mmCIF file of C-alpha atoms in Angstrom:
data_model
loop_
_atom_site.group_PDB
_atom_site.id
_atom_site.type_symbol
_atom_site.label_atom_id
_atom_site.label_comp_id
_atom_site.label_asym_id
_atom_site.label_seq_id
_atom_site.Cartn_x
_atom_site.Cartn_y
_atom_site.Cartn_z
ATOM 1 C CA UNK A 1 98.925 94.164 88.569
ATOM 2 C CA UNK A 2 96.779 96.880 89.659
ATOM 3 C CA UNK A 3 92.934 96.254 89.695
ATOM 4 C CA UNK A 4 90.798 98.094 87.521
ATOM 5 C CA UNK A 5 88.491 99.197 89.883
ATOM 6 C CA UNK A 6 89.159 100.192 93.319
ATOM 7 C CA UNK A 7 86.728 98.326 95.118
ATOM 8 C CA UNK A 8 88.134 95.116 94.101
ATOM 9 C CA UNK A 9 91.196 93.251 93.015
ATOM 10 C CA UNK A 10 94.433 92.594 93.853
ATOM 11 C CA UNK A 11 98.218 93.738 92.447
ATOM 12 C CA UNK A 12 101.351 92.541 91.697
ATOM 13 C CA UNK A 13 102.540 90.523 88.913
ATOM 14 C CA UNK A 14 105.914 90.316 90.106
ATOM 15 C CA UNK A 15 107.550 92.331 86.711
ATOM 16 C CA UNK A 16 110.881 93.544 88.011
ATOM 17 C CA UNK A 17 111.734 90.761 90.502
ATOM 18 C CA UNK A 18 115.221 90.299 89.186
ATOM 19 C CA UNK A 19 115.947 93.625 90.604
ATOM 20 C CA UNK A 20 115.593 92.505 94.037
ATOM 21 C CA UNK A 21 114.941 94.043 97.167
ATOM 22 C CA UNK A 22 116.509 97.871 97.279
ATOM 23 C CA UNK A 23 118.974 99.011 99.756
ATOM 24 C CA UNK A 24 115.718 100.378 101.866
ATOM 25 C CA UNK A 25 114.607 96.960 103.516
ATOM 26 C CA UNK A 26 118.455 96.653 105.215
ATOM 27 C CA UNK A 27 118.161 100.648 106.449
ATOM 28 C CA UNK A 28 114.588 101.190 106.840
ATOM 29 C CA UNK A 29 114.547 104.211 104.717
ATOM 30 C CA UNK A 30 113.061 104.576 101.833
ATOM 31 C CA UNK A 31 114.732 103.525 98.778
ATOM 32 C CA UNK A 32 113.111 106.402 96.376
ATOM 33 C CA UNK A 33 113.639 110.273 97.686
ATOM 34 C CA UNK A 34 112.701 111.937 94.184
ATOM 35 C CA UNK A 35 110.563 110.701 91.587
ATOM 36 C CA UNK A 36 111.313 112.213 87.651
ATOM 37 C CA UNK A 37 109.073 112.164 85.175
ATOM 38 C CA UNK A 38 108.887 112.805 81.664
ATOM 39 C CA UNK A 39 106.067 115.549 80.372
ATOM 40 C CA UNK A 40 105.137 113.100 77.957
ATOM 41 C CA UNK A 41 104.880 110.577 80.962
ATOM 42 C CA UNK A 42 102.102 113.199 82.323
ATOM 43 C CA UNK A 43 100.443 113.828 78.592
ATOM 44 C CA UNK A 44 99.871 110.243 78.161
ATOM 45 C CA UNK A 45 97.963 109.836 81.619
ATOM 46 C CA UNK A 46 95.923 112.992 81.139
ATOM 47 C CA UNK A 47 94.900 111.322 77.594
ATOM 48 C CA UNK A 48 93.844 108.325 78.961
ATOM 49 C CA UNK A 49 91.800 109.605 81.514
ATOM 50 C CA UNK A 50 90.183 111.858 78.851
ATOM 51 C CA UNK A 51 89.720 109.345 76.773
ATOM 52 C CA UNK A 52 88.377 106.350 79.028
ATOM 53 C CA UNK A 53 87.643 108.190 82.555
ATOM 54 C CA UNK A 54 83.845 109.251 82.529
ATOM 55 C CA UNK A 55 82.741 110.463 86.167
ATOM 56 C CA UNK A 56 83.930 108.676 89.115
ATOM 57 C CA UNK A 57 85.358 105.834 86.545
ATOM 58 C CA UNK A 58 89.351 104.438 87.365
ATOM 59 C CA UNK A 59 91.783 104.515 84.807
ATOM 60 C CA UNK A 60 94.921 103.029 85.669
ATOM 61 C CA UNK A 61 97.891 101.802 83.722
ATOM 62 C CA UNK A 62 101.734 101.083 84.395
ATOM 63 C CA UNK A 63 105.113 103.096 85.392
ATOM 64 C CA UNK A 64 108.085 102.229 83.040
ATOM 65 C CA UNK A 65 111.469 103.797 83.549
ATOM 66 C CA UNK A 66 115.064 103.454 85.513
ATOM 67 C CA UNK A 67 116.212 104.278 88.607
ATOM 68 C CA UNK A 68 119.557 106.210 89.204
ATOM 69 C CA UNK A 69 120.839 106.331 92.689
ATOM 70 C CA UNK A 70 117.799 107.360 95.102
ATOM 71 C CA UNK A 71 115.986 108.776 91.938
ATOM 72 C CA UNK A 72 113.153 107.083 90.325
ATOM 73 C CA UNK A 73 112.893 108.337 86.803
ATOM 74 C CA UNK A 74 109.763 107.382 85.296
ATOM 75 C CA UNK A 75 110.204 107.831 81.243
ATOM 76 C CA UNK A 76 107.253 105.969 79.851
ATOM 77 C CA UNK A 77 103.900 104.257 80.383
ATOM 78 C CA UNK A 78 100.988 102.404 79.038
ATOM 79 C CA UNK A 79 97.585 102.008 79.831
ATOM 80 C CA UNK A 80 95.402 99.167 80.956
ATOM 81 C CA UNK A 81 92.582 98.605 78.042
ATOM 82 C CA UNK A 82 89.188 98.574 79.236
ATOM 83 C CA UNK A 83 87.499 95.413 79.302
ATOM 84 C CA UNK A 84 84.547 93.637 81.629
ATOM 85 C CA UNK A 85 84.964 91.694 84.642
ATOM 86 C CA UNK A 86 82.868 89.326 82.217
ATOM 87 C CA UNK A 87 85.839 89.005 79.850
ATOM 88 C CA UNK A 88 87.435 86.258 81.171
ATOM 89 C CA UNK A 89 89.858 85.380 77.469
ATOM 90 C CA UNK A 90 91.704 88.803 78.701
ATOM 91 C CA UNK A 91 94.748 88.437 80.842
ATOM 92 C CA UNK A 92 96.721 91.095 82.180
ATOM 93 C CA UNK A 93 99.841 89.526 82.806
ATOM 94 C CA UNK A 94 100.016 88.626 79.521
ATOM 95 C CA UNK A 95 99.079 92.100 78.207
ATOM 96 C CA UNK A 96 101.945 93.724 80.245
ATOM 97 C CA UNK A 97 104.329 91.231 79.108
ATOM 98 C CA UNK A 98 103.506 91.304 75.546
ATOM 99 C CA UNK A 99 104.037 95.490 75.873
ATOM 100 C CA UNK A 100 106.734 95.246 77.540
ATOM 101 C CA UNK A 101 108.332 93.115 75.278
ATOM 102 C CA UNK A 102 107.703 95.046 72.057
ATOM 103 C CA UNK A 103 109.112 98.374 73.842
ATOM 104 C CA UNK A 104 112.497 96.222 74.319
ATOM 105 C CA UNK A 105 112.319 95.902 70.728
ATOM 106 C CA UNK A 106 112.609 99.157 69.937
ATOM 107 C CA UNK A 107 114.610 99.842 72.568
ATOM 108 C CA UNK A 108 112.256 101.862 75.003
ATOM 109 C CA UNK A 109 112.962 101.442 79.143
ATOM 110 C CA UNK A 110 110.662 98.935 79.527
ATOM 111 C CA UNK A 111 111.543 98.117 83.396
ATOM 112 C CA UNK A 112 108.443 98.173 85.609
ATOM 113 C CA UNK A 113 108.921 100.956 88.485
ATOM 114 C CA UNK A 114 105.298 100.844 89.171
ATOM 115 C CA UNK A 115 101.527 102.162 87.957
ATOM 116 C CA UNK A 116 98.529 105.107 88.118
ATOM 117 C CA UNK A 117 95.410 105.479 88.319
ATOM 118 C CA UNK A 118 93.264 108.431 88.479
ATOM 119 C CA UNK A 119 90.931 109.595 91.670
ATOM 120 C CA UNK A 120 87.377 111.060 91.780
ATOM 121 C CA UNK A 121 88.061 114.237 94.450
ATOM 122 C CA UNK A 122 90.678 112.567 96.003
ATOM 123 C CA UNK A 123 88.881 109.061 96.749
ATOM 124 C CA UNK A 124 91.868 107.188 96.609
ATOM 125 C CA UNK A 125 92.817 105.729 100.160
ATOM 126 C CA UNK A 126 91.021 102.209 99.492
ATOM 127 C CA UNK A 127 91.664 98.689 100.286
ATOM 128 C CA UNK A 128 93.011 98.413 97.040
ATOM 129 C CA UNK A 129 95.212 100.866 96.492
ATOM 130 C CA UNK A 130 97.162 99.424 99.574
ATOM 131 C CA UNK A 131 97.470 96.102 98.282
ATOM 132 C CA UNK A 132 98.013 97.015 94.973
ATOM 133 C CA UNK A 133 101.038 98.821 96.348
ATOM 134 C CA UNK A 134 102.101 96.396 98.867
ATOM 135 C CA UNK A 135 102.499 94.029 96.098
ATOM 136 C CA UNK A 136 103.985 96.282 93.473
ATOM 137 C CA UNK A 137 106.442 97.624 96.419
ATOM 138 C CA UNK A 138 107.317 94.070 97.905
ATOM 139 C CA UNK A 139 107.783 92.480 94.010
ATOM 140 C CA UNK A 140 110.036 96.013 93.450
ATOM 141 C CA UNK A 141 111.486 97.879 96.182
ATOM 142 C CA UNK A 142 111.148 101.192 94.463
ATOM 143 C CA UNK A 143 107.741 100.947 93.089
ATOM 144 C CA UNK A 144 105.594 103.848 93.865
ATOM 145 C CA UNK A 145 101.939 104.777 92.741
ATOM 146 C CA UNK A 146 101.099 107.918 90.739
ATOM 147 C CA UNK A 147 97.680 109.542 91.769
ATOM 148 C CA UNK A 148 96.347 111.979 89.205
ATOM 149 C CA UNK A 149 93.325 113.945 90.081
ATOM 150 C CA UNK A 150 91.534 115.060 86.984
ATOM 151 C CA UNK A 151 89.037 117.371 88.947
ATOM 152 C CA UNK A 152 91.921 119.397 90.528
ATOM 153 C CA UNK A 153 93.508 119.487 87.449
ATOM 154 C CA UNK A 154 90.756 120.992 85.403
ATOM 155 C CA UNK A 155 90.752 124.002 87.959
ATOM 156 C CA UNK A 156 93.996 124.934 86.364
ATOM 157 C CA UNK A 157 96.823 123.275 88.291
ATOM 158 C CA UNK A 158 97.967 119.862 87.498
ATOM 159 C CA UNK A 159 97.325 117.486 90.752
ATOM 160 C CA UNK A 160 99.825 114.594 90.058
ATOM 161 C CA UNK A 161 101.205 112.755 93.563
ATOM 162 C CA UNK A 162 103.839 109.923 94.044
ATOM 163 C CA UNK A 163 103.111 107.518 97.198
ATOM 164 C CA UNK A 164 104.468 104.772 98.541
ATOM 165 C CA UNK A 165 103.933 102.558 101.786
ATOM 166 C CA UNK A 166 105.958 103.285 104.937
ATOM 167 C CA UNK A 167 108.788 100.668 106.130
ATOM 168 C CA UNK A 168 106.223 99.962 109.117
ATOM 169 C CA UNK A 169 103.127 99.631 107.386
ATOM 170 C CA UNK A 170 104.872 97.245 104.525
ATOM 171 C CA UNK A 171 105.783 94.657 107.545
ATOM 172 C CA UNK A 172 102.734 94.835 109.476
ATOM 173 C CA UNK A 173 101.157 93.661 105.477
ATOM 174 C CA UNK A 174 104.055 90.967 105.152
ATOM 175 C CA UNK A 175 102.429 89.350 108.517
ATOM 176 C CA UNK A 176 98.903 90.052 107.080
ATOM 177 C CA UNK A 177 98.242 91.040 111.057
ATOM 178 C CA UNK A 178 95.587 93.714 110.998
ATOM 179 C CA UNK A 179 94.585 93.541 114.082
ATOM 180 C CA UNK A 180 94.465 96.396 116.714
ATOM 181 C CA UNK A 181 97.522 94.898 118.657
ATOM 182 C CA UNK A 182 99.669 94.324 115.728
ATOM 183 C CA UNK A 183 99.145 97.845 114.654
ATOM 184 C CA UNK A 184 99.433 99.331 118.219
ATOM 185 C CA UNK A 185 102.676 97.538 118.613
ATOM 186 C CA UNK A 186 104.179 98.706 115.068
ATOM 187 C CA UNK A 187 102.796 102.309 116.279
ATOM 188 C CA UNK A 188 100.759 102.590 112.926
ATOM 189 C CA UNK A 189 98.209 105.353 112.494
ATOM 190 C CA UNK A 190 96.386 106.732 109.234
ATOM 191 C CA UNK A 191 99.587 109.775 109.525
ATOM 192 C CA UNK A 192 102.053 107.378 108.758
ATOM 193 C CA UNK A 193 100.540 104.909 106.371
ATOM 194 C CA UNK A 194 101.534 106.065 103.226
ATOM 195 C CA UNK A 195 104.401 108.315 102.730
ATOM 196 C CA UNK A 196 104.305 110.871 99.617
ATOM 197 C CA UNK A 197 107.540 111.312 97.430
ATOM 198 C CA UNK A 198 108.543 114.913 95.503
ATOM 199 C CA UNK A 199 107.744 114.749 91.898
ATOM 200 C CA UNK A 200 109.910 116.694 89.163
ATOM 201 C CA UNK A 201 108.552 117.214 85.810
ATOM 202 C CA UNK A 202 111.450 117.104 83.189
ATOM 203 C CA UNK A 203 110.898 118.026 80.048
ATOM 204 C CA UNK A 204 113.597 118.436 76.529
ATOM 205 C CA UNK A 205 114.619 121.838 75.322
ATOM 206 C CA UNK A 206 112.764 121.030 72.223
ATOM 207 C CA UNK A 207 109.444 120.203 74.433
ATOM 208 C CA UNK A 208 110.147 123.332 76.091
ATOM 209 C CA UNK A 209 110.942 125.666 73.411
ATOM 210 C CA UNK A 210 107.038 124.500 71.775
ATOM 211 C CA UNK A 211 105.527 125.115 75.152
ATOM 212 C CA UNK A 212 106.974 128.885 74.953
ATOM 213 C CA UNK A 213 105.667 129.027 71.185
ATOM 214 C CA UNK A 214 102.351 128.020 72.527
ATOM 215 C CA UNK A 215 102.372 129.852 75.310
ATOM 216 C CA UNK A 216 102.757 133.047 73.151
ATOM 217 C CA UNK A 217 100.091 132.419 71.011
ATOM 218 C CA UNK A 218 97.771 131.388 73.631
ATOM 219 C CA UNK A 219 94.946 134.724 74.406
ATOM 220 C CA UNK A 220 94.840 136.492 77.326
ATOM 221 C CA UNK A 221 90.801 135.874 77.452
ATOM 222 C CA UNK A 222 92.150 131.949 77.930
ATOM 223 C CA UNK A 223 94.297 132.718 80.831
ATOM 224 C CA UNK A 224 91.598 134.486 82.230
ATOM 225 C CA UNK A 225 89.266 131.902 83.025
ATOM 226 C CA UNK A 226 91.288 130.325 85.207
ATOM 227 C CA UNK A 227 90.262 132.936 87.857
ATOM 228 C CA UNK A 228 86.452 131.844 87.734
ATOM 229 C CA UNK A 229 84.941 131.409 91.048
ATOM 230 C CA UNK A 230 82.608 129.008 89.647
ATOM 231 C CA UNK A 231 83.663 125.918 91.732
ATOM 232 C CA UNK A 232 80.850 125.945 94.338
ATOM 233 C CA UNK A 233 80.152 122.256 93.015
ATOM 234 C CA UNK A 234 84.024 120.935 93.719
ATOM 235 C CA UNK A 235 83.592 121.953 96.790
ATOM 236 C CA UNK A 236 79.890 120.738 97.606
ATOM 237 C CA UNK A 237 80.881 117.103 95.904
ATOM 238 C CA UNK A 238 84.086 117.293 98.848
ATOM 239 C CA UNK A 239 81.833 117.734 101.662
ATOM 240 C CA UNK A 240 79.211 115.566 100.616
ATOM 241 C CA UNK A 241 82.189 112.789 100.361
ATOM 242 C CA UNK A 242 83.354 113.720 103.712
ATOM 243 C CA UNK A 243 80.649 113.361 105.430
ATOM 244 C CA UNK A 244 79.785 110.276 103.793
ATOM 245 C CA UNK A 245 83.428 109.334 105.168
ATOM 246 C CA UNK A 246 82.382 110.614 108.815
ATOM 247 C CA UNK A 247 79.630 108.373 108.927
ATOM 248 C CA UNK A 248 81.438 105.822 107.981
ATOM 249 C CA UNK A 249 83.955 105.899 111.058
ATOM 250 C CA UNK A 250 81.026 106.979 113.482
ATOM 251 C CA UNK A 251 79.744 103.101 112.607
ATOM 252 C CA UNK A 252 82.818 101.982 112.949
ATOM 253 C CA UNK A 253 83.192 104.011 116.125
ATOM 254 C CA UNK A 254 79.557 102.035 117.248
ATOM 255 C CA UNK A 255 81.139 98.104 116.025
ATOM 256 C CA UNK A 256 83.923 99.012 118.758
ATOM 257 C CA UNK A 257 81.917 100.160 121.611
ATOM 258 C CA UNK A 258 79.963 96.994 121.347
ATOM 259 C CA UNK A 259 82.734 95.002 121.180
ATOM 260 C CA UNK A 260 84.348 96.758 124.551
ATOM 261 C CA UNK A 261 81.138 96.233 126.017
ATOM 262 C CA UNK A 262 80.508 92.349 124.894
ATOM 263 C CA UNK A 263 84.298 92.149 126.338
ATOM 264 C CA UNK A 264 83.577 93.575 129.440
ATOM 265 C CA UNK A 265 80.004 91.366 129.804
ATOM 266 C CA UNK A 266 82.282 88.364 129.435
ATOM 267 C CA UNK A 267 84.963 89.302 131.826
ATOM 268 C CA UNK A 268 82.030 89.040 134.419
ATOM 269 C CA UNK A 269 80.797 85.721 133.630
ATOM 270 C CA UNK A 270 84.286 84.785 133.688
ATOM 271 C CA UNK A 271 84.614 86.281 137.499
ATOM 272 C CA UNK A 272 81.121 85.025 138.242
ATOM 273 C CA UNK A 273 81.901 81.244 137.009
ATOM 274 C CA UNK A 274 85.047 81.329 138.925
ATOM 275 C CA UNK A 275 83.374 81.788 142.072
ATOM 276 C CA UNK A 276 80.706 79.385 141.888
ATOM 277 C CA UNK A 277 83.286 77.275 141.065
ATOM 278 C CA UNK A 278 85.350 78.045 143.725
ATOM 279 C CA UNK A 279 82.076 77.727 146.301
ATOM 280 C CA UNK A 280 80.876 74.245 145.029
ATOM 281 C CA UNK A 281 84.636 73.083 145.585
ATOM 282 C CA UNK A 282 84.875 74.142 149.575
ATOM 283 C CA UNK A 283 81.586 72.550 149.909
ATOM 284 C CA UNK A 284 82.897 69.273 148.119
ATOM 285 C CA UNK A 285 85.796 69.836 150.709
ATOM 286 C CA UNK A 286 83.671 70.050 153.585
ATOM 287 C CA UNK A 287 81.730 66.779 152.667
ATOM 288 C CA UNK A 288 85.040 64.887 152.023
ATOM 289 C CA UNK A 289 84.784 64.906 148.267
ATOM 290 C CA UNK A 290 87.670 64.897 145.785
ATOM 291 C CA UNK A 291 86.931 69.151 144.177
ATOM 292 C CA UNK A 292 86.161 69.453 140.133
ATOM 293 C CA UNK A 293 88.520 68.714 137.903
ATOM 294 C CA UNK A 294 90.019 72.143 136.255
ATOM 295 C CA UNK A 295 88.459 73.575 133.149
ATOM 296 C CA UNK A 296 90.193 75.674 130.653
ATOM 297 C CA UNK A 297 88.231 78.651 131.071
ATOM 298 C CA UNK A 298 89.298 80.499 127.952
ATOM 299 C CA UNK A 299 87.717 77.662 126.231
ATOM 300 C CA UNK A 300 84.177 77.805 128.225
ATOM 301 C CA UNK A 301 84.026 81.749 127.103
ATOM 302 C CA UNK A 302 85.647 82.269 123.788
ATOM 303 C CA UNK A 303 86.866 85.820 123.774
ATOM 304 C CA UNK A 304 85.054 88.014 120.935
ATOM 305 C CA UNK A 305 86.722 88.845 117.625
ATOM 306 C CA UNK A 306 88.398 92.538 117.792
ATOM 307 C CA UNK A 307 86.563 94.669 114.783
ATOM 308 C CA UNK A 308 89.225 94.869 112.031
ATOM 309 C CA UNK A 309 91.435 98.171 112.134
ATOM 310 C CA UNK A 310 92.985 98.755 108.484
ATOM 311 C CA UNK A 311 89.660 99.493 107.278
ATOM 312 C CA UNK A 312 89.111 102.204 109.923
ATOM 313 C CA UNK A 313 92.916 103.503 109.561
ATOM 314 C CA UNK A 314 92.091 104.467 105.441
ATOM 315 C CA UNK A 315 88.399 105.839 106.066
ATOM 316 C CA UNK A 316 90.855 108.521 108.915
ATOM 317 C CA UNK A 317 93.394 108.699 105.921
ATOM 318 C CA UNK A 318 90.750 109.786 103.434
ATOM 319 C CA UNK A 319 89.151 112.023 105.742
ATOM 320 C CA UNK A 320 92.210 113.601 106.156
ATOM 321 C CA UNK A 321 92.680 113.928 102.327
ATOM 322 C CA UNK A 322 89.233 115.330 101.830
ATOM 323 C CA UNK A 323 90.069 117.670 104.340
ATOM 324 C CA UNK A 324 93.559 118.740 102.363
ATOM 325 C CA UNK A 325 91.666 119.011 99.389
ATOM 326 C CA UNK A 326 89.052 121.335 100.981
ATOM 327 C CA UNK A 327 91.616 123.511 102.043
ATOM 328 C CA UNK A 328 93.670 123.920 99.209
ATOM 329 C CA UNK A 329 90.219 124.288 97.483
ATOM 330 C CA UNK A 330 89.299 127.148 99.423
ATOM 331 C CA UNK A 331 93.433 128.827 99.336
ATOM 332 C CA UNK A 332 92.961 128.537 95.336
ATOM 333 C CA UNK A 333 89.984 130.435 95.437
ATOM 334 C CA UNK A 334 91.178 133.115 97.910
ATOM 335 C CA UNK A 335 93.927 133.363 95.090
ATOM 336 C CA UNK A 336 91.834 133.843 92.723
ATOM 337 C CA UNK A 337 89.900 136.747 94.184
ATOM 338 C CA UNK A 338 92.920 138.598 94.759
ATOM 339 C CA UNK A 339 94.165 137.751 91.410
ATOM 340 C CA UNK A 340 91.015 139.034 89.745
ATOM 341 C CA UNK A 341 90.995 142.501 92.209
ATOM 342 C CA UNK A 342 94.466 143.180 90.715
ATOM 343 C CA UNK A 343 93.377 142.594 87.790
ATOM 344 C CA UNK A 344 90.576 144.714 87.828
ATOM 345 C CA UNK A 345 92.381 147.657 89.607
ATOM 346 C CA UNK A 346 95.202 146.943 86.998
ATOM 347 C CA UNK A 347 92.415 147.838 84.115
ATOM 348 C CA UNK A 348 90.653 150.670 85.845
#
């Protein structure tokens, strides 16, 4: 199951198995191309995070639905409660299974096609979230993650993404390999990590018909805030987390370097070893005695540990989202301003 924090936990409770491995793990390709969901799908993840999200806090709750063809249509959900690491009479398994069992009761899709969770400005490319989904995606070939970002949202356009792991990066975690050769040789890189799947909101005529008899009623004063320039903290609170980010990989940058270097030191004592060895033996030779027995030499200098890679591959990925959300930060604004110097040309 998906961890309730993103710093820690692990995924996968293995709902779905029965399903199998999709058609995507003989081709390669993905085995989702479209993801469907219901409005009230959407309504019921907005709720919870309004209800249980306070400031950087997770939310996070599971993906119920079908899938038809190479379209995963997500038509319900439910959220996981919130309870202390303390609590240790709560299990989760048992919680999904006992919901999912009452919605086959009453004859809801109760099939597990994955989970959510919510992101504070986008700080969602964690440790976490990739075994979360590597679990959820190896358990259910279909599964993908739903990242809603409340903070976008509230600037007046709903910020709801589907993701899933790439064919390469889902075998590199089946070996559990991180190191900088297994991911060089699978040609990883924070680009091609995660791969991010079209959404379509679907919604009844009858949902649609009240959202037209809202719509109607709803002032023009309401619509107009919407163009407020009054963001400047969104976008200070972005910056401040990429940097953050940036300093992150600059350490990471430092870890390497010394490893080259302690590499490098130890190639040397390697070459220097080898030729006193190689001295002391023609002198043995030249006083008649039998040369030194050979040493393993990769035991004598034990080569130094390679710093771990997947940790530096999702600090580039998130750098790379705060840097997408900066710039669609700054297009929405330059929207607005137009928007409101129509407006105000429209009036005069």
């Amino acid at each position: 199951m998906a961890s309730r924090k993103e710093g820690s936990g692990t995924a996968g409770s293995g709902f779905g198995a029965a399903k199998g491995k999709g058609k995507a793990a003989a081709t390669g390709d993905s085995a989702v191309k479209q993801v469907q969901i219901d409005g009230l799908v959407v309504l019921k993840i907005i709720k919870h995070y309004q209800e249980e999200g306070q400031g950087n806090e997770v939310v996070q709750g599971v993906l119920l639905g079908l899938v038809v063809d190479d379209r995963l249509e997500i038509t319900n959900c439910f959220p996981f409660p919130q309870h202390t690491e303390d609590d240790a009479d709560f299990d989760e398994v048992q919680y999904q299974m006992e919901m999912m069992r009452s919605l086959r009761h009453v004859n809801i899709d109760h099939l597990h096609v994955g989970w959510y969770q919510s992101t504070y400005y986008g700080s969602f490319v964690t440790r976490a979230l990739l075994d979360s989904q590597f679990s959820y995606q190896h358990a259910i070939e279909e599964s993908v993650v739903l990242i809603y970002d409340p903070i976008k949202t509230a600037q007046g356009s709903l910020s709801l993404k589907a993701y899933r792991l790439t064919p390469k990066l889902m075998e590199v975690c089946k070996e559990k390999d991180f190191s900088p050769e297994a991911l060089k040789k699978a040609n990883i890189a924070y680009e091609n990590m995660f791969e991010e799947v079209p959404i379509v909101i679907k919604n009844s005529y009858l949902i649609n018909v009240m959202l037209w008899e809202l719509e109607k009623k709803s002032g023009v004063a309401d619509r107009h805030e919407l163009l407020s320039l009054a963001s400047s903290n969104h976008l200070g609170k972005s910056l401040q987390l990429l940097m953050d980010r940036v300093d992150e990989m600059s350490q990471d940058i430092v870890k390497y370097n010394t490893y080259l270097r302690n590499v490098s030191k130890q190639q040397q004592q390697k070459h220097q070893y080898q030729q006193r060895r190689q001295q002391e033996n023609m002198q043995r030779q030249s006083r008649g005695e039998a040369p030194l027995p050979e040493e393993d030499i990769n035991k004598l200098f034990k080569p130094p540990q390679p710093p771990p890679r997947m940790e530096s591959l999702l600090i580039a990925g998130q750098i790379n989202t705060y840097c997408q959300n900066i710039k669609e930060f700054n297009a929405q604004n330059l929207g607005k301003l137009f928007m409101a110097q129509a407006l105000q040309d429209y009036s005069n």
